[in-house]
Short mmCIF file of C-alpha atoms in Angstrom, two decimals:
data_model
loop_
_atom_site.label_atom_id
_atom_site.label_comp_id
_atom_site.label_asym_id
_atom_site.label_seq_id
_atom_site.Cartn_x
_atom_site.Cartn_y
_atom_site.Cartn_z
CA MET K 1 0.35 0.01 -0.29
CA ALA K 2 1.33 3.03 -0.76
CA SER K 3 1.77 6.32 1.66
CA LEU K 4 -0.51 9.34 0.51
CA TYR K 5 0.77 11.85 3.19
CA ALA K 6 3.97 12.02 3.90
CA ALA K 7 3.91 15.48 6.02
CA PRO K 8 2.80 15.17 9.97
CA PHE K 9 0.08 14.47 11.31
CA LYS K 10 -2.69 13.97 14.12
CA LEU K 11 -5.27 11.12 12.93
CA SER K 12 -5.10 9.48 9.88
CA TYR K 13 -6.44 5.23 8.61
CA VAL K 14 -5.80 2.24 6.55
CA ASP K 15 -8.62 -0.04 5.64
CA PHE K 16 -8.50 -3.57 5.37
CA PRO K 17 -11.16 -4.82 2.86
CA PRO K 18 -11.73 -8.41 2.66
CA ARG K 19 -10.60 -10.13 -0.59
CA CYS K 20 -13.16 -12.35 -2.57
CA ALA K 21 -11.81 -16.71 -2.27
CA GLY K 22 -14.29 -17.60 -4.51
CA ALA K 23 -17.50 -16.20 -6.01
CA GLY K 24 -21.15 -16.22 -5.19
CA SER K 25 -24.07 -18.41 -6.62
CA VAL K 26 -27.62 -17.51 -6.98
CA ILE K 27 -29.14 -18.30 -3.88
CA CYS K 28 -25.07 -17.42 -2.10
CA ALA K 29 -23.16 -14.63 -1.83
CA PRO K 30 -19.28 -14.89 -2.69
CA ASP K 31 -17.31 -16.57 0.35
CA TYR K 32 -14.48 -13.65 1.43
CA GLU K 33 -12.73 -14.13 4.25
CA ARG K 34 -13.28 -13.16 7.51
CA PHE K 35 -13.32 -10.76 9.75
CA ASP K 36 -10.66 -12.62 12.35
CA VAL K 37 -7.88 -12.25 8.75
CA LEU K 38 -8.44 -8.46 8.88
CA VAL K 39 -7.98 -8.06 12.13
CA GLY K 40 -4.44 -10.52 11.96
CA ARG K 41 -3.24 -8.52 8.24
CA ALA K 42 -3.60 -5.43 10.64
CA ASN K 43 -0.91 -7.17 13.03
CA GLU K 44 1.09 -7.60 10.04
CA TRP K 45 0.68 -3.65 9.73
CA LEU K 46 1.29 -2.45 12.66
CA ARG K 47 4.51 -4.75 12.91
CA ARG K 48 6.20 -2.53 9.13
CA ASN K 49 4.70 0.79 11.19
CA GLY K 50 5.85 0.54 14.64
CA HIS K 51 6.02 4.50 14.15
CA VAL K 52 2.14 5.31 15.05
CA ARG K 53 -0.13 3.38 16.80
CA VAL K 54 -4.18 2.40 16.72
CA LYS K 55 -6.70 4.92 18.48
CA THR K 56 -9.54 3.12 17.06
CA ALA K 57 -10.90 0.44 15.24
CA GLU K 58 -13.74 -0.54 13.31
CA SER K 59 -15.97 -2.14 11.50
CA ILE K 60 -17.05 -0.39 8.11
CA GLU K 61 -19.65 -1.97 5.64
CA VAL K 62 -18.77 -0.73 1.87
CA LYS K 63 -21.52 -1.96 -0.99
CA GLY K 64 -20.48 -5.68 -2.57
CA ARG K 65 -19.64 -4.98 -6.62
CA LEU K 66 -19.43 -8.57 -8.87
CA ASP K 67 -16.67 -8.65 -9.68
CA GLY K 68 -15.03 -9.74 -6.13
CA VAL K 69 -13.43 -5.72 -5.94
CA THR K 70 -14.67 -4.48 -2.10
CA ASP K 71 -13.85 -0.54 -2.72
CA THR K 72 -12.93 1.33 0.21
CA ASN K 73 -12.24 4.92 -1.44
CA LYS K 74 -15.95 5.34 -2.74
CA SER K 75 -17.38 7.47 -0.46
CA CYS K 76 -21.14 7.04 -2.23
CA TYR K 77 -22.97 4.06 -3.06
CA PHE K 78 -26.48 3.25 -5.00
CA GLU K 79 -28.19 0.81 -3.32
CA ALA K 80 -30.92 -0.62 -5.44
CA ASP K 81 -34.76 -0.39 -4.65
CA HIS K 82 -36.92 -3.80 -4.83
CA THR K 83 -38.73 -2.85 -8.45
CA ARG K 84 -35.05 -3.81 -10.11
CA ARG K 85 -34.73 -7.59 -11.19
CA LYS K 86 -32.41 -8.86 -9.21
CA MET K 87 -33.32 -7.19 -5.84
CA ARG K 88 -30.37 -7.99 -4.04
CA ASN K 89 -27.62 -6.03 -2.10
CA MET K 90 -25.00 -7.05 -1.78
CA TYR K 91 -22.48 -5.96 0.99
CA ILE K 92 -19.10 -5.41 2.97
CA ARG K 93 -17.37 -5.57 5.47
CA ALA K 94 -14.39 -4.27 6.10
CA LEU K 95 -11.97 -3.10 9.70
CA ARG K 96 -11.11 -0.07 9.57
CA LEU K 97 -7.51 1.35 11.64
CA TRP K 98 -7.51 5.25 12.57
CA VAL K 99 -3.61 5.04 13.69
CA ILE K 100 -2.32 8.15 15.31
CA PRO K 101 2.35 9.16 15.83
CA LYS K 102 3.69 7.31 18.88
CA ASP K 103 4.16 9.83 21.95
CA ASP K 104 8.04 9.36 23.37
CA GLY K 105 5.60 8.06 26.49
CA ASP K 106 4.38 5.06 24.00
CA PRO K 107 6.51 0.76 24.03
CA PRO K 108 8.79 0.97 20.59
CA GLU K 109 7.59 -2.07 20.49
CA PRO K 110 4.83 -2.89 17.60
CA GLN K 111 1.46 -2.66 19.02
CA GLN K 112 -0.53 -5.57 18.26
CA ILE K 113 -4.98 -5.76 18.92
CA ALA K 114 -7.61 -7.91 19.03
CA TYR K 115 -11.31 -8.08 19.37
CA VAL K 116 -14.12 -9.74 21.33
CA ASN K 117 -17.31 -10.28 19.91
CA VAL K 118 -20.53 -9.60 22.33
CA VAL K 119 -23.38 -11.63 21.06
CA PRO K 120 -26.56 -10.68 22.69
CA ALA K 121 -28.33 -13.99 24.25
CA ARG K 122 -31.67 -15.19 23.49
CA ASN K 123 -33.99 -17.37 26.02
CA GLU K 124 -36.32 -19.96 25.50
CA TYR K 125 -39.03 -17.95 24.33
CA GLY K 126 -37.63 -16.69 21.38
CA ILE K 127 -37.08 -13.50 23.38
CA PHE K 128 -32.99 -11.61 23.22
CA ASP K 129 -31.65 -9.71 26.09
CA SER K 130 -31.96 -5.73 25.97
CA PHE K 131 -28.24 -4.11 24.77
CA GLY K 132 -28.20 -2.65 29.12
CA ASP K 133 -27.80 -7.10 30.01
CA THR K 134 -25.94 -7.80 27.30
CA VAL K 135 -23.22 -5.42 28.96
CA ARG K 136 -23.25 -6.60 31.93
CA LYS K 137 -23.22 -10.10 31.13
CA PHE K 138 -19.79 -9.43 29.72
CA ASN K 139 -18.74 -7.86 32.47
CA LEU K 140 -19.98 -9.81 34.66
CA HIS K 141 -17.17 -12.28 31.59
CA LEU K 142 -15.03 -9.83 32.85
CA ARG K 143 -14.46 -11.32 36.67
CA GLN K 144 -13.22 -14.09 36.03
CA ARG K 145 -11.49 -13.66 32.86
CA PRO K 146 -10.39 -10.42 31.83
CA ILE K 147 -9.16 -9.46 28.80
CA PRO K 148 -5.55 -9.70 27.96
CA GLY K 149 -4.91 -5.99 26.81
CA ARG K 150 -5.81 -3.16 27.33
CA ILE K 151 -9.35 -1.90 25.91
CA LEU K 152 -9.26 0.36 22.86
CA ASN K 153 -12.56 1.14 21.90
CA MET K 154 -15.81 -0.56 21.94
CA GLU K 155 -18.61 -0.26 19.62
CA SER K 156 -22.72 -1.35 18.59
CA GLN K 157 -22.49 -3.56 15.25
CA GLU K 158 -26.05 -4.20 13.12
CA MET K 159 -25.48 -7.91 12.09
CA LYS K 160 -27.98 -9.47 9.92
CA PHE K 161 -29.91 -12.37 11.88
CA HIS K 162 -30.75 -15.10 9.96
CA GLU K 163 -34.06 -16.66 11.67
CA TRP K 164 -33.62 -19.75 9.79
CA GLY K 165 -29.77 -21.30 11.15
CA VAL K 166 -26.90 -19.95 12.01
CA GLY K 167 -28.60 -17.01 13.70
CA VAL K 168 -25.72 -14.51 13.15
CA ASP K 169 -21.87 -14.84 12.54
CA PRO K 170 -20.52 -11.87 13.33
CA ASP K 171 -17.07 -12.75 11.73
CA GLU K 172 -19.17 -12.40 8.39
CA SER K 173 -17.34 -9.91 6.31
CA CYS K 174 -20.21 -10.74 3.12
CA TRP K 175 -23.90 -10.68 2.95
CA VAL K 176 -26.81 -10.02 0.27
CA GLU K 177 -30.05 -8.22 1.45
CA SER K 178 -33.11 -8.74 -0.39
CA VAL K 179 -34.57 -5.47 -0.14
CA LYS K 180 -38.42 -6.79 -1.31
CA TYR K 181 -38.31 -8.66 2.28
CA ASN K 182 -38.85 -8.02 5.90
CA LEU K 183 -34.80 -7.49 7.09
CA SER K 184 -33.84 -8.63 10.93
CA PHE K 185 -30.79 -7.20 12.18
CA LEU K 186 -28.91 -8.81 15.71
CA VAL K 187 -26.59 -5.82 17.44
CA VAL K 188 -23.21 -7.21 18.39
CA ILE K 189 -20.46 -4.93 20.93
CA ARG K 190 -17.44 -5.15 19.24
CA VAL K 191 -14.85 -4.43 22.02
CA PHE K 192 -11.42 -4.31 20.54
CA TYR K 193 -7.89 -4.13 22.56
CA GLU K 194 -4.48 -3.68 22.47
CA ILE K 195 -2.37 -6.92 23.53
CA GLY K 196 -1.25 -6.88 26.62
CA PRO K 197 -0.68 -7.42 30.49
CA PRO K 198 -4.85 -7.29 31.85
CA ALA K 199 -5.63 -3.49 31.86
CA CYS K 200 -8.59 -5.24 34.36
CA GLU K 201 -11.87 -2.72 33.14
CA GLU K 202 -15.33 -3.04 32.39
CA VAL K 203 -17.51 -1.98 30.21
CA GLY K 204 -20.05 0.88 29.49
CA VAL K 205 -21.97 3.18 27.75
CA ALA K 206 -24.05 6.50 27.87
CA ASP K 207 -26.38 7.41 25.35
CA PHE K 208 -28.20 10.48 24.27
CA VAL K 209 -30.81 11.23 22.63
CA PRO K 210 -32.52 14.26 20.39
CA THR K 211 -35.43 16.07 21.76
CA CYS K 212 -38.38 15.99 20.05
CA LEU K 213 -39.10 19.14 19.55
CA ASN K 214 -42.19 18.85 17.03
CA SER K 215 -43.82 15.28 16.66
CA GLY K 216 -45.54 16.72 13.55
CA SER K 217 -49.03 15.35 11.77
CA GLN K 218 -50.22 12.75 9.56
CA ILE K 219 -53.29 14.77 8.99
CA ARG K 220 -51.39 17.55 7.12
CA THR K 221 -48.57 15.25 6.47
CA THR K 222 -45.43 17.43 8.05
CA ALA K 223 -42.83 15.29 9.62
CA ALA K 224 -41.55 14.73 13.16
CA GLU K 225 -38.83 17.39 14.14
CA PHE K 226 -36.08 16.77 15.56
CA GLU K 227 -32.49 17.68 17.43
CA PRO K 228 -29.97 18.81 16.00
CA PHE K 229 -27.00 16.62 16.45
CA SER K 230 -24.72 19.70 17.50
CA GLU K 231 -27.62 19.52 20.31
CA VAL K 232 -27.09 15.86 20.80
CA VAL K 233 -22.83 15.98 21.34
CA ARG K 234 -23.34 19.36 23.43
CA LYS K 235 -25.72 16.51 25.46
CA ALA K 236 -22.87 14.28 25.83
CA SER K 237 -20.56 17.13 26.95
CA ARG K 238 -22.10 18.90 29.91
CA TRP K 239 -21.84 14.50 30.81
CA CYS K 240 -18.50 13.49 29.74
CA TYR K 241 -17.08 17.32 31.69
CA HIS K 242 -18.65 16.02 34.89
CA GLN K 243 -16.68 11.88 35.13
CA GLU K 244 -13.91 11.31 36.90
CA HIS K 245 -13.97 7.78 37.42
CA VAL K 246 -14.34 7.14 33.32
CA ARG K 247 -11.70 6.69 30.16
CA VAL K 248 -14.04 7.20 27.57
CA THR K 249 -12.54 4.87 24.71
CA ASN K 250 -15.08 6.20 21.72
CA VAL K 251 -18.23 8.14 21.24
CA GLN K 252 -20.22 6.59 17.71
CA SER K 253 -23.48 7.84 16.41
CA ILE K 254 -26.21 4.89 16.02
CA ASP K 255 -29.11 4.93 13.88
CA TYR K 256 -31.65 3.95 16.46
CA LYS K 257 -35.05 1.99 14.92
CA LEU K 258 -38.12 3.98 16.67
CA GLN K 259 -40.97 1.21 17.12
CA HIS K 260 -43.47 3.46 17.24
CA GLY K 261 -43.23 6.44 14.76
CA THR K 262 -41.59 8.55 16.80
CA GLU K 263 -41.37 6.03 20.73
CA HIS K 264 -40.85 9.07 23.16
CA ASN K 265 -42.38 7.76 26.36
CA GLU K 266 -44.00 9.94 29.27
CA ASP K 267 -40.72 11.89 30.10
CA GLY K 268 -39.93 12.38 26.05
CA ASP K 269 -37.31 9.56 26.48
CA VAL K 270 -36.78 7.08 23.62
CA ASP K 271 -35.09 3.73 25.20
CA THR K 272 -32.19 3.04 23.76
CA GLN K 273 -31.75 -0.82 25.27
CA ARG K 274 -33.71 -3.21 22.05
CA SER K 275 -31.22 -5.14 20.62
CA PHE K 276 -33.55 -6.88 17.71
CA PHE K 277 -35.27 -4.64 15.33
CA THR K 278 -37.17 -5.13 11.81
CA GLU K 279 -36.22 -3.10 8.93
CA SER K 280 -39.49 -3.40 6.31
CA GLY K 281 -39.30 -4.08 2.80
CA ARG K 282 -42.58 -2.52 1.85
CA HIS K 283 -43.44 -0.32 4.52
CA THR K 284 -41.77 2.78 6.33
CA THR K 285 -38.67 1.83 9.31
CA ARG K 286 -38.11 5.32 11.55
CA TYR K 287 -35.23 5.97 12.72
CA LEU K 288 -33.25 8.52 15.56
CA ARG K 289 -29.81 8.81 15.43
CA ILE K 290 -28.36 8.61 18.01
CA LEU K 291 -25.49 9.65 20.74
CA ARG K 292 -23.21 6.70 22.55
CA VAL K 293 -20.20 7.22 24.55
CA CYS K 294 -18.80 4.71 25.14
CA PHE K 295 -15.95 4.14 28.81
CA VAL K 296 -13.91 1.92 30.49
CA ARG K 297 -13.33 1.79 34.53
CA PRO K 298 -11.50 -0.34 36.81
CA PHE K 299 -13.04 -3.16 38.62
CA ASP K 300 -12.86 -1.19 41.62
CA GLY K 301 -14.69 1.75 40.80
CA SER K 302 -13.11 3.81 43.56
CA CYS K 303 -9.84 3.40 42.16
CA VAL K 304 -9.53 6.62 39.38
CA PRO K 305 -7.55 5.28 35.99
CA HIS K 306 -6.52 8.74 35.41
CA SER K 307 -5.20 12.00 36.60
CA HIS K 308 -9.10 13.36 36.36
CA ARG K 309 -9.13 16.48 34.18
CA PRO K 310 -12.28 18.52 32.61
CA PHE K 311 -13.15 16.01 29.53
CA THR K 312 -14.99 19.48 26.46
CA LEU K 313 -16.20 16.19 23.43
CA ASN K 314 -16.83 18.37 19.95
CA TYR K 315 -16.59 17.44 16.79
CA ALA K 316 -15.45 18.35 12.76
CA THR K 317 -17.59 16.72 10.05
CA PHE K 318 -16.08 16.32 6.69
CA GLU K 319 -18.03 16.20 3.69
CA PRO K 320 -17.06 15.19 0.46
CA VAL K 321 -16.49 17.12 -2.09
CA MET K 322 -19.30 16.42 -5.32
CA LEU K 323 -17.32 17.10 -8.08
CA SER K 324 -19.98 16.63 -11.06
CA SER K 325 -24.24 16.91 -9.99
CA GLY K 326 -24.67 14.60 -11.99
CA GLY K 327 -28.24 16.56 -14.00
CA ILE K 328 -30.69 15.77 -14.54
CA ILE K 329 -30.33 11.76 -15.15
CA GLY K 330 -27.06 11.05 -13.69
CA ILE K 331 -26.03 10.09 -10.78
CA PRO K 332 -23.49 12.35 -8.30
CA VAL K 333 -20.00 12.47 -8.26
CA PHE K 334 -17.46 12.40 -5.08
CA GLU K 335 -13.71 12.91 -4.35
CA THR K 336 -12.16 10.00 -3.02
CA MET K 337 -12.71 8.88 1.14
CA ALA K 338 -8.90 9.54 0.82
CA ASN K 339 -9.26 13.43 -0.94
CA THR K 340 -11.31 14.17 1.80
CA MET K 341 -8.80 12.07 4.94
CA ARG K 342 -6.52 14.45 3.46
CA ARG K 343 -8.73 17.83 3.78
CA ALA K 344 -9.64 16.59 7.09
CA MET K 345 -5.63 16.26 7.92
CA ALA K 346 -5.08 19.09 6.45
CA TRP K 347 -7.74 21.38 8.91
CA LEU K 348 -6.25 18.58 12.57
CA ASN K 349 -2.71 20.06 11.38
CA ARG K 350 -3.79 23.75 11.45
CA THR K 351 -6.48 24.07 14.95
CA HIS K 352 -4.64 24.50 19.06
CA PRO K 353 -2.17 21.54 19.89
CA GLU K 354 -4.16 21.23 22.41
CA LEU K 355 -6.87 19.62 20.89
CA ARG K 356 -7.09 15.83 21.46
CA VAL K 357 -8.42 13.02 19.35
CA VAL K 358 -10.95 11.08 21.04
CA GLY K 359 -11.62 8.94 18.27
CA ALA K 360 -13.81 8.79 14.29
CA GLU K 361 -16.33 7.15 12.52
CA SER K 362 -16.99 6.89 9.57
CA VAL K 363 -21.27 8.26 8.52
CA PRO K 364 -23.38 7.64 6.04
CA VAL K 365 -26.01 9.85 5.13
CA ARG K 366 -29.05 9.31 2.99
CA MET K 367 -28.38 12.25 0.10
CA PHE K 368 -32.17 12.63 -1.63
CA SER K 369 -34.78 10.80 0.82
CA GLY K 370 -35.70 10.07 4.23
CA ASN K 371 -35.89 14.04 5.34
CA GLN K 372 -31.96 13.77 5.26
CA HIS K 373 -30.80 14.68 2.00
CA GLY K 374 -27.55 15.20 2.51
CA ASN K 375 -27.34 16.81 5.71
CA HIS K 376 -26.16 15.36 8.48
CA GLU K 377 -26.58 16.54 11.59
CA THR K 378 -30.64 15.32 10.44
CA THR K 379 -31.05 12.37 13.70
CA TYR K 380 -34.42 11.76 12.29
CA THR K 381 -34.44 9.54 9.26
CA TRP K 382 -36.31 6.75 7.13
CA ASN K 383 -36.27 4.25 5.09
CA ARG K 384 -39.35 3.32 2.59
CA GLY K 385 -38.38 -0.45 1.67
CA GLU K 386 -39.30 0.29 -2.44
CA GLN K 387 -38.13 3.49 -2.43
CA LYS K 388 -33.34 4.04 -3.99
CA GLU K 389 -31.64 5.03 -1.13
CA PHE K 390 -28.47 7.08 -2.36
CA TRP K 391 -25.78 7.09 0.12
CA LEU K 392 -22.85 9.97 0.79
CA ILE K 393 -20.49 8.83 3.28
CA VAL K 394 -18.95 11.28 5.89
CA LEU K 395 -15.95 11.92 7.86
CA ARG K 396 -16.45 12.77 11.76
CA ILE K 397 -13.53 13.41 14.02
CA PHE K 398 -14.43 13.25 17.63
CA LEU K 399 -12.27 15.97 19.36
CA ASP K 400 -11.84 17.47 22.55
CA GLY K 401 -11.89 20.20 23.96
CA GLU K 402 -12.98 23.74 22.25
CA LEU K 403 -12.66 24.40 18.34
CA GLU K 404 -11.50 27.89 17.87
CA GLU K 405 -12.36 27.03 13.61
CA LEU K 406 -14.50 24.81 12.39
CA PRO K 407 -14.29 22.70 8.67
CA ALA K 408 -14.62 24.43 5.48
CA GLU K 409 -17.95 23.84 3.72
CA PRO K 410 -17.18 21.30 0.96
CA ILE K 411 -17.08 23.74 -2.12
CA SER K 412 -20.16 23.48 -4.66
CA PRO K 413 -19.94 21.95 -8.41
CA ALA K 414 -20.15 25.63 -9.85
CA LEU K 415 -17.09 26.65 -7.89
CA LEU K 416 -15.10 23.93 -8.34
CA LYS K 417 -12.33 23.17 -11.07
CA LYS K 418 -12.79 20.75 -13.62
CA THR K 419 -9.75 18.66 -11.89
CA GLN K 420 -9.87 14.93 -13.07
CA GLU K 421 -8.87 12.95 -10.06
CA LYS K 422 -6.47 9.68 -9.84
CA GLU K 423 -8.75 6.73 -8.62
CA GLY K 424 -6.30 4.06 -7.84
CA ALA K 425 -6.14 1.15 -5.05
CA CYS K 426 -4.45 2.55 -2.11
CA CYS K 427 -6.78 2.30 1.40
CA GLU K 428 -4.22 3.41 3.37
CA ILE K 429 -3.55 7.58 4.26
CA LEU K 430 -0.56 8.77 6.52
#
C-alpha cells in the first residue's frame, strides 16, 4: 500500500478489506475472508509501521461489487429498490484502523490488537437480552476472565440475523439483502483491545438522544422534528465534563430504529436498549440518530484510571466534495475518501495543539431521501423499502477541547475547477 500523505499528522486511517475467495451464486453470497483474518493482516501492517499506534478500530460497511473487488475509497453508493430485476444488495464489512503517531512515552515495540464479539443471549421464548443486560453479563465475564490487554474501543454493530440457520455470524464479511422482504438485525458488541497485560477494566456506555421539538402531524403529513446532532453532542459533552472515574474510549453515532413513530415515553426519552429490530421491505422504517459514549473503568470503581481533568467533547465533520451533480438523470460524482481525509488532516494540523483526538467514524448519510437530504446534522430519518437510496459517507472526528475554527464547507460543483482525480486501489492515508 502506497503512502499518500508524507507530512506530520494527528490522525490518519488504513483500511483492510476482505479478499474474495470464491464466487457466489443465485442463492448464496460470494465467499470472503472472515473478520479475524482482517485483524491478522492489520497486525502484520502494525509490525511494519511501529511509529504509529491504533487510536480506535472501526468495522465499516461498503457496497459489494460483482467483480469481487472491495473499494473502501469510494465515498458514495447507490442502493437498489425492489422494482429492479435482481432485487438484491450485497455488502462487505471491512476493517478501518484510525491511527495516531506514537508519543515519546509509548512502548517502542509494534502494537498488536485483537477483539472480542459479544452477542446478546436469546431466551426460550425467542427474546434477546437488552443491550444493557448484554453489557452487564459481559462485565461479569470480564471479572472472571479479564481481557488480555487494554481496551481501545467498543462499537455497536448491526448484523443481519438469519431466523432459520446460524442466527448471526459476527465474523461474516459478506452478506446479501433482498430489498423486497423484511430484514432482521441484531446489535452485536465488538470490543477492540491492545494485546498486553490485563488492565482489569469493565465497559460501560452512556446514550444521548435528540429531543423531539415537534411531533408532526399525520393529517397535514408533516414530519416530526428533532434536535440537530450538534445539540446531542452538547448533552454528551456536559456529561463527559463531570466524569471522574471513567476513561472515554470512543464515541459512536447510531441510527436507532423507532418502534412506533416517534416512540417517546412520558419523559420524552427513547428506549435505546433494544438489541433486535426488523426493517420493513415494503413499508416505512423510522430511525433516530443517537450518540453512544463508550467508556471503561477499573473493576474497583473508587480507583481513578488517570488524573482527572475536565473533558470537553466536540466534533468536526468532513463531507466529500461533489465533483459533478450528474445532471437531471445522472448519478452525482464525489471525491474519494482519501481526498476527504487529506482535507481533514490538513485542518487538524492547523488546529490548536492542545486539542486531543478522541476517535473518528465513517457515517452514511441519505442524499435524496428519508428527511436527511445530505444533511449530516439531521437526526430523524426513515427508509422505505420500495425507495431507491443514494448514500454519501462523511468522516466525523471527535475531539477533546474547544474548537476555534470549524472546517470549511465543501466547495459546490459550480465553483469547483474541473479536475481529474486519480482513482487507485490505495487504502492507506499516512
